[in-house]
Amino acid sequence: EAGVAQSPRYKIIEKRQSVAFWCNPISGHATLYWYQQILGQGPKLLIQFQNNGVVDDSQLPKDRFSAERLKGVDSTLKIQPAKLEDSAVYLCASSLEGTSAEQFFGPGTRLTVL
Amino acid sequence: GEDVEQSLFLSVREGDSSVINCTYTDSSSTYLYWYKQEPGAGLQLLTYIFSNMDMKQDQRLTVLLNKKDKHLSLRIADTQTGDSAIYFCAESNQGGKLIFGQGTELSVKP
């Protein structure tokens, strides 16, 4: 069974530029999560989708971050415009349902904002 | 509020047992997890325990949960150099959102 796929793996941009990350969850997984992991810290949830609906986006900086999961499968996370403090690894995860015990993570996209 | 705390570093000798500790604050946690992260890699789910259990064993891994003290531990028996990584404790509520600790860096010396 294929795992969670993410691209790109690495991205370097200058502040005020825009960037987008893509995630393809495990087939059949209804719930998709985006986490931000700043160096030296644990991941923090940005947004949670159940199919194509948002369940929790309370920690998403909505003035610059947006995310969508239009067909309930793939998802994109966008930052516009990027700030220096957005430098982090962006992790996508999926689970069968939000109540499922097992949440599987992709390899992440490492973003560096200069 | 929700908070998960871990010690930052642990160093052991190869062949010894490692014990990584974690405390959490949310008494309504449904599951508690241990994830492993190697350099440049994503998070690998090692094991998890339902909040009404007090112990779970899986090969070299033993998870102990003290719900009264909100304390979780991960014991790795016969620790190997390949176990060197950062270990994250996490809790989840019924919605599925994971709250992570800051990670414990395990260093295994030959």
mmCIF file of C-alpha atoms in Angstrom:
data_model
loop_
_atom_site.group_PDB
_atom_site.id
_atom_site.type_symbol
_atom_site.label_atom_id
_atom_site.label_comp_id
_atom_site.label_asym_id
_atom_site.label_seq_id
_atom_site.Cartn_x
_atom_site.Cartn_y
_atom_site.Cartn_z
ATOM 1 C CA GLU A 1 0.000 0.000 0.000
ATOM 2 C CA ALA A 2 1.438 3.380 -0.999
ATOM 3 C CA GLY A 3 2.008 5.878 1.787
ATOM 4 C CA VAL A 4 1.222 9.571 1.971
ATOM 5 C CA ALA A 5 2.926 11.418 -0.883
ATOM 6 C CA GLN A 6 4.083 15.020 -0.715
ATOM 7 C CA SER A 7 5.810 17.348 -3.140
ATOM 8 C CA PRO A 8 8.070 19.126 -3.433
ATOM 9 C CA ARG A 9 10.449 17.733 -0.813
ATOM 10 C CA TYR A 10 12.382 20.986 -0.561
ATOM 11 C CA LYS A 11 11.608 24.596 -1.422
ATOM 12 C CA ILE A 12 13.619 27.765 -0.995
ATOM 13 C CA ILE A 13 11.925 31.122 -1.554
ATOM 14 C CA GLU A 14 12.410 34.736 -0.590
ATOM 15 C CA LYS A 15 10.128 36.479 1.865
ATOM 16 C CA ARG A 16 6.954 37.901 0.374
ATOM 17 C CA GLN A 17 6.933 35.241 -2.345
ATOM 18 C CA SER A 18 4.208 32.619 -2.660
ATOM 19 C CA VAL A 19 4.558 28.872 -2.356
ATOM 20 C CA ALA A 20 2.293 25.838 -2.636
ATOM 21 C CA PHE A 21 2.619 22.302 -1.313
ATOM 22 C CA TRP A 22 0.797 19.229 -2.520
ATOM 23 C CA CYS A 23 -0.326 16.122 -0.655
ATOM 24 C CA ASN A 24 -1.828 12.845 -1.823
ATOM 25 C CA PRO A 25 -3.143 10.810 1.129
ATOM 26 C CA ILE A 26 -3.372 7.051 1.437
ATOM 27 C CA SER A 27 -6.143 5.724 -0.804
ATOM 28 C CA GLY A 28 -9.474 5.594 0.983
ATOM 29 C CA HIS A 29 -8.457 7.867 3.847
ATOM 30 C CA ALA A 30 -11.211 10.383 4.476
ATOM 31 C CA THR A 31 -9.304 12.585 6.922
ATOM 32 C CA LEU A 32 -6.323 14.694 5.920
ATOM 33 C CA TYR A 33 -4.166 16.893 8.133
ATOM 34 C CA TRP A 34 -1.529 19.538 7.533
ATOM 35 C CA TYR A 35 1.003 20.098 10.318
ATOM 36 C CA GLN A 36 3.808 22.641 10.634
ATOM 37 C CA GLN A 37 7.023 21.497 12.300
ATOM 38 C CA ILE A 38 9.463 24.260 13.193
ATOM 39 C CA LEU A 39 13.049 23.131 13.812
ATOM 40 C CA GLY A 40 13.450 21.727 17.315
ATOM 41 C CA GLN A 41 9.719 21.485 17.991
ATOM 42 C CA GLY A 42 6.954 18.952 17.622
ATOM 43 C CA PRO A 43 4.463 19.267 14.757
ATOM 44 C CA LYS A 44 1.480 21.594 15.222
ATOM 45 C CA LEU A 45 -1.812 21.144 13.421
ATOM 46 C CA LEU A 46 -2.648 23.798 10.843
ATOM 47 C CA ILE A 47 -5.809 22.349 9.318
ATOM 48 C CA GLN A 48 -7.860 19.145 9.318
ATOM 49 C CA PHE A 49 -10.170 18.028 6.495
ATOM 50 C CA GLN A 50 -12.865 15.377 6.588
ATOM 51 C CA ASN A 51 -13.405 14.519 2.918
ATOM 52 C CA ASN A 52 -13.549 17.996 1.318
ATOM 53 C CA GLY A 53 -14.838 19.834 4.405
ATOM 54 C CA VAL A 54 -12.766 21.670 7.000
ATOM 55 C CA VAL A 55 -13.027 20.208 10.515
ATOM 56 C CA ASP A 56 -10.468 22.376 12.318
ATOM 57 C CA ASP A 57 -8.530 25.361 11.012
ATOM 58 C CA SER A 58 -8.269 27.238 14.296
ATOM 59 C CA GLN A 59 -4.438 27.346 14.159
ATOM 60 C CA LEU A 60 -4.165 28.332 10.487
ATOM 61 C CA PRO A 61 -2.889 31.912 9.970
ATOM 62 C CA LYS A 62 -5.664 32.753 7.556
ATOM 63 C CA ASP A 63 -4.215 36.094 6.515
ATOM 64 C CA ARG A 64 -1.464 34.256 4.619
ATOM 65 C CA PHE A 65 -2.181 30.529 4.641
ATOM 66 C CA SER A 66 -4.898 28.738 2.691
ATOM 67 C CA ALA A 67 -5.654 25.097 2.022
ATOM 68 C CA GLU A 68 -8.109 23.176 -0.067
ATOM 69 C CA ARG A 69 -9.157 19.623 -0.729
ATOM 70 C CA LEU A 70 -11.606 20.105 -3.535
ATOM 71 C CA LYS A 71 -12.432 16.509 -4.492
ATOM 72 C CA GLY A 72 -11.850 14.999 -1.088
ATOM 73 C CA VAL A 73 -8.577 13.358 -2.113
ATOM 74 C CA ASP A 74 -5.489 15.505 -2.862
ATOM 75 C CA SER A 75 -4.854 18.692 -0.957
ATOM 76 C CA THR A 76 -2.793 21.828 -1.475
ATOM 77 C CA LEU A 77 -1.491 24.214 1.157
ATOM 78 C CA LYS A 78 -0.512 27.716 0.059
ATOM 79 C CA ILE A 79 1.397 30.509 1.741
ATOM 80 C CA GLN A 80 1.053 33.999 0.304
ATOM 81 C CA PRO A 81 3.095 36.039 1.119
ATOM 82 C CA ALA A 82 5.720 34.026 3.003
ATOM 83 C CA LYS A 83 7.503 35.347 6.081
ATOM 84 C CA LEU A 84 10.851 34.301 7.545
ATOM 85 C CA GLU A 85 9.080 32.566 10.445
ATOM 86 C CA ASP A 86 7.279 30.241 7.993
ATOM 87 C CA SER A 87 10.533 28.316 7.538
ATOM 88 C CA ALA A 88 9.593 24.829 8.698
ATOM 89 C CA VAL A 89 8.749 21.334 7.548
ATOM 90 C CA TYR A 90 5.154 20.986 6.390
ATOM 91 C CA LEU A 91 3.823 17.526 7.070
ATOM 92 C CA CYS A 92 0.730 15.991 5.592
ATOM 93 C CA ALA A 93 -0.979 13.086 7.339
ATOM 94 C CA SER A 94 -4.055 10.981 6.707
ATOM 95 C CA SER A 95 -6.303 8.576 8.553
ATOM 96 C CA LEU A 96 -9.327 6.491 7.661
ATOM 97 C CA GLU A 97 -11.564 8.702 9.768
ATOM 98 C CA GLY A 98 -10.971 11.471 12.294
ATOM 99 C CA THR A 99 -11.708 8.978 15.059
ATOM 100 C CA SER A 100 -9.227 6.420 13.726
ATOM 101 C CA ALA A 101 -6.308 5.677 15.996
ATOM 102 C CA GLU A 102 -3.700 5.511 13.257
ATOM 103 C CA GLN A 103 -2.543 8.669 11.535
ATOM 104 C CA PHE A 104 0.119 8.218 8.844
ATOM 105 C CA PHE A 105 2.567 10.922 7.848
ATOM 106 C CA GLY A 106 4.203 11.811 4.568
ATOM 107 C CA PRO A 107 7.922 12.695 4.279
ATOM 108 C CA GLY A 108 7.217 16.426 4.518
ATOM 109 C CA THR A 109 8.206 19.514 2.536
ATOM 110 C CA ARG A 110 11.082 21.502 3.987
ATOM 111 C CA LEU A 111 10.511 25.221 3.338
ATOM 112 C CA THR A 112 13.273 27.777 3.742
ATOM 113 C CA VAL A 113 12.280 31.442 3.524
ATOM 114 C CA LEU A 114 15.219 33.819 2.975
ATOM 115 C CA GLY B 1 -5.317 23.735 27.778
ATOM 116 C CA GLU B 2 -3.631 20.937 25.912
ATOM 117 C CA ASP B 3 0.065 20.470 26.548
ATOM 118 C CA VAL B 4 2.537 17.609 26.193
ATOM 119 C CA GLU B 5 5.978 17.717 27.834
ATOM 120 C CA GLN B 6 9.041 15.551 27.249
ATOM 121 C CA SER B 7 12.658 15.676 28.298
ATOM 122 C CA LEU B 8 14.859 16.802 25.416
ATOM 123 C CA PHE B 9 17.738 14.323 25.441
ATOM 124 C CA LEU B 10 18.528 10.751 26.441
ATOM 125 C CA SER B 11 21.799 8.908 25.947
ATOM 126 C CA VAL B 12 22.176 5.146 26.431
ATOM 127 C CA ARG B 13 24.653 2.408 25.593
ATOM 128 C CA GLU B 14 23.869 -0.178 22.934
ATOM 129 C CA GLY B 15 22.135 -3.172 24.501
ATOM 130 C CA ASP B 16 20.740 -1.206 27.442
ATOM 131 C CA SER B 17 17.066 -0.343 27.875
ATOM 132 C CA SER B 18 15.883 3.176 27.074
ATOM 133 C CA VAL B 19 12.971 4.812 28.857
ATOM 134 C CA ILE B 20 11.472 7.969 27.389
ATOM 135 C CA ASN B 21 8.947 9.827 29.512
ATOM 136 C CA CYS B 22 6.082 12.149 28.678
ATOM 137 C CA THR B 23 3.428 14.053 30.604
ATOM 138 C CA TYR B 24 0.216 15.471 29.211
ATOM 139 C CA THR B 25 -2.569 17.668 30.507
ATOM 140 C CA ASP B 26 -5.736 16.770 28.586
ATOM 141 C CA SER B 27 -7.690 14.241 30.636
ATOM 142 C CA SER B 28 -10.088 13.664 27.714
ATOM 143 C CA SER B 29 -7.352 12.199 25.492
ATOM 144 C CA THR B 30 -8.581 9.211 23.539
ATOM 145 C CA TYR B 31 -5.279 7.772 22.359
ATOM 146 C CA LEU B 32 -1.639 8.367 23.247
ATOM 147 C CA TYR B 33 1.101 7.798 20.723
ATOM 148 C CA TRP B 34 4.784 7.377 20.210
ATOM 149 C CA TYR B 35 6.253 8.485 16.886
ATOM 150 C CA LYS B 36 9.864 8.166 15.705
ATOM 151 C CA GLN B 37 11.550 10.709 13.444
ATOM 152 C CA GLU B 38 14.919 10.085 11.824
ATOM 153 C CA PRO B 39 16.921 12.982 10.306
ATOM 154 C CA GLY B 40 15.243 14.370 7.199
ATOM 155 C CA ALA B 41 12.375 11.899 7.412
ATOM 156 C CA GLY B 42 8.703 12.068 8.252
ATOM 157 C CA LEU B 43 7.098 10.673 11.380
ATOM 158 C CA GLN B 44 6.869 6.918 11.780
ATOM 159 C CA LEU B 45 4.094 5.632 14.029
ATOM 160 C CA LEU B 46 5.745 3.256 16.504
ATOM 161 C CA THR B 47 2.857 2.369 18.757
ATOM 162 C CA TYR B 48 -0.194 3.799 20.443
ATOM 163 C CA ILE B 49 -2.332 3.019 23.456
ATOM 164 C CA PHE B 50 -6.009 3.556 24.101
ATOM 165 C CA SER B 51 -6.559 5.781 27.113
ATOM 166 C CA ASN B 52 -8.357 3.083 29.128
ATOM 167 C CA MET B 53 -5.351 0.729 28.963
ATOM 168 C CA ASP B 54 -2.350 0.889 31.239
ATOM 169 C CA MET B 55 0.189 -1.153 29.289
ATOM 170 C CA LYS B 56 0.910 -2.290 25.772
ATOM 171 C CA GLN B 57 3.811 -4.420 24.587
ATOM 172 C CA ASP B 58 4.965 -4.775 20.994
ATOM 173 C CA GLN B 59 8.224 -6.684 20.481
ATOM 174 C CA ARG B 60 10.979 -4.511 22.000
ATOM 175 C CA LEU B 61 8.590 -1.677 22.832
ATOM 176 C CA THR B 62 6.606 -1.364 26.053
ATOM 177 C CA VAL B 63 4.241 1.527 26.653
ATOM 178 C CA LEU B 64 3.081 2.327 30.182
ATOM 179 C CA LEU B 65 0.232 4.732 30.877
ATOM 180 C CA ASN B 66 -0.533 6.197 34.293
ATOM 181 C CA LYS B 67 -3.790 7.990 33.651
ATOM 182 C CA LYS B 68 -4.070 9.370 37.178
ATOM 183 C CA ASP B 69 -0.704 11.157 36.870
ATOM 184 C CA LYS B 70 -1.130 11.761 33.107
ATOM 185 C CA HIS B 71 2.240 10.111 32.519
ATOM 186 C CA LEU B 72 3.224 8.026 29.509
ATOM 187 C CA SER B 73 6.484 6.171 28.978
ATOM 188 C CA LEU B 74 8.123 4.236 26.179
ATOM 189 C CA ARG B 75 10.630 1.542 27.036
ATOM 190 C CA ILE B 76 12.873 0.202 24.281
ATOM 191 C CA ALA B 77 14.554 -3.062 25.239
ATOM 192 C CA ASP B 78 18.006 -3.963 23.902
ATOM 193 C CA THR B 79 18.481 -0.528 22.343
ATOM 194 C CA GLN B 80 20.398 -0.538 19.063
ATOM 195 C CA THR B 81 22.283 2.208 17.220
ATOM 196 C CA GLY B 82 19.462 2.163 14.646
ATOM 197 C CA ASP B 83 17.110 3.350 17.387
ATOM 198 C CA SER B 84 18.911 6.708 17.476
ATOM 199 C CA ALA B 85 16.266 9.264 16.485
ATOM 200 C CA ILE B 86 13.857 11.809 17.926
ATOM 201 C CA TYR B 87 10.850 10.298 19.687
ATOM 202 C CA PHE B 88 7.615 12.245 19.923
ATOM 203 C CA CYS B 89 4.851 11.647 22.384
ATOM 204 C CA ALA B 90 1.395 12.774 21.220
ATOM 205 C CA GLU B 91 -2.173 12.734 22.419
ATOM 206 C CA SER B 92 -5.382 12.912 20.453
ATOM 207 C CA ASN B 93 -8.939 13.714 21.287
ATOM 208 C CA GLN B 94 -12.077 12.363 19.634
ATOM 209 C CA GLY B 95 -11.637 14.706 16.680
ATOM 210 C CA GLY B 96 -8.321 13.129 15.731
ATOM 211 C CA LYS B 97 -6.096 16.198 16.089
ATOM 212 C CA LEU B 98 -2.659 15.251 17.475
ATOM 213 C CA ILE B 99 -0.929 17.362 20.121
ATOM 214 C CA PHE B 100 2.801 16.628 20.134
ATOM 215 C CA GLY B 101 5.520 17.083 22.685
ATOM 216 C CA GLN B 102 8.752 18.755 21.658
ATOM 217 C CA GLY B 103 10.519 15.426 21.133
ATOM 218 C CA THR B 104 13.237 13.478 22.950
ATOM 219 C CA GLU B 105 16.485 12.968 21.094
ATOM 220 C CA LEU B 106 17.745 9.444 21.802
ATOM 221 C CA SER B 107 21.455 8.864 21.270
ATOM 222 C CA VAL B 108 22.677 5.258 21.352
ATOM 223 C CA LYS B 109 26.412 4.814 21.854
ATOM 224 C CA PRO B 110 28.184 1.614 20.758
#
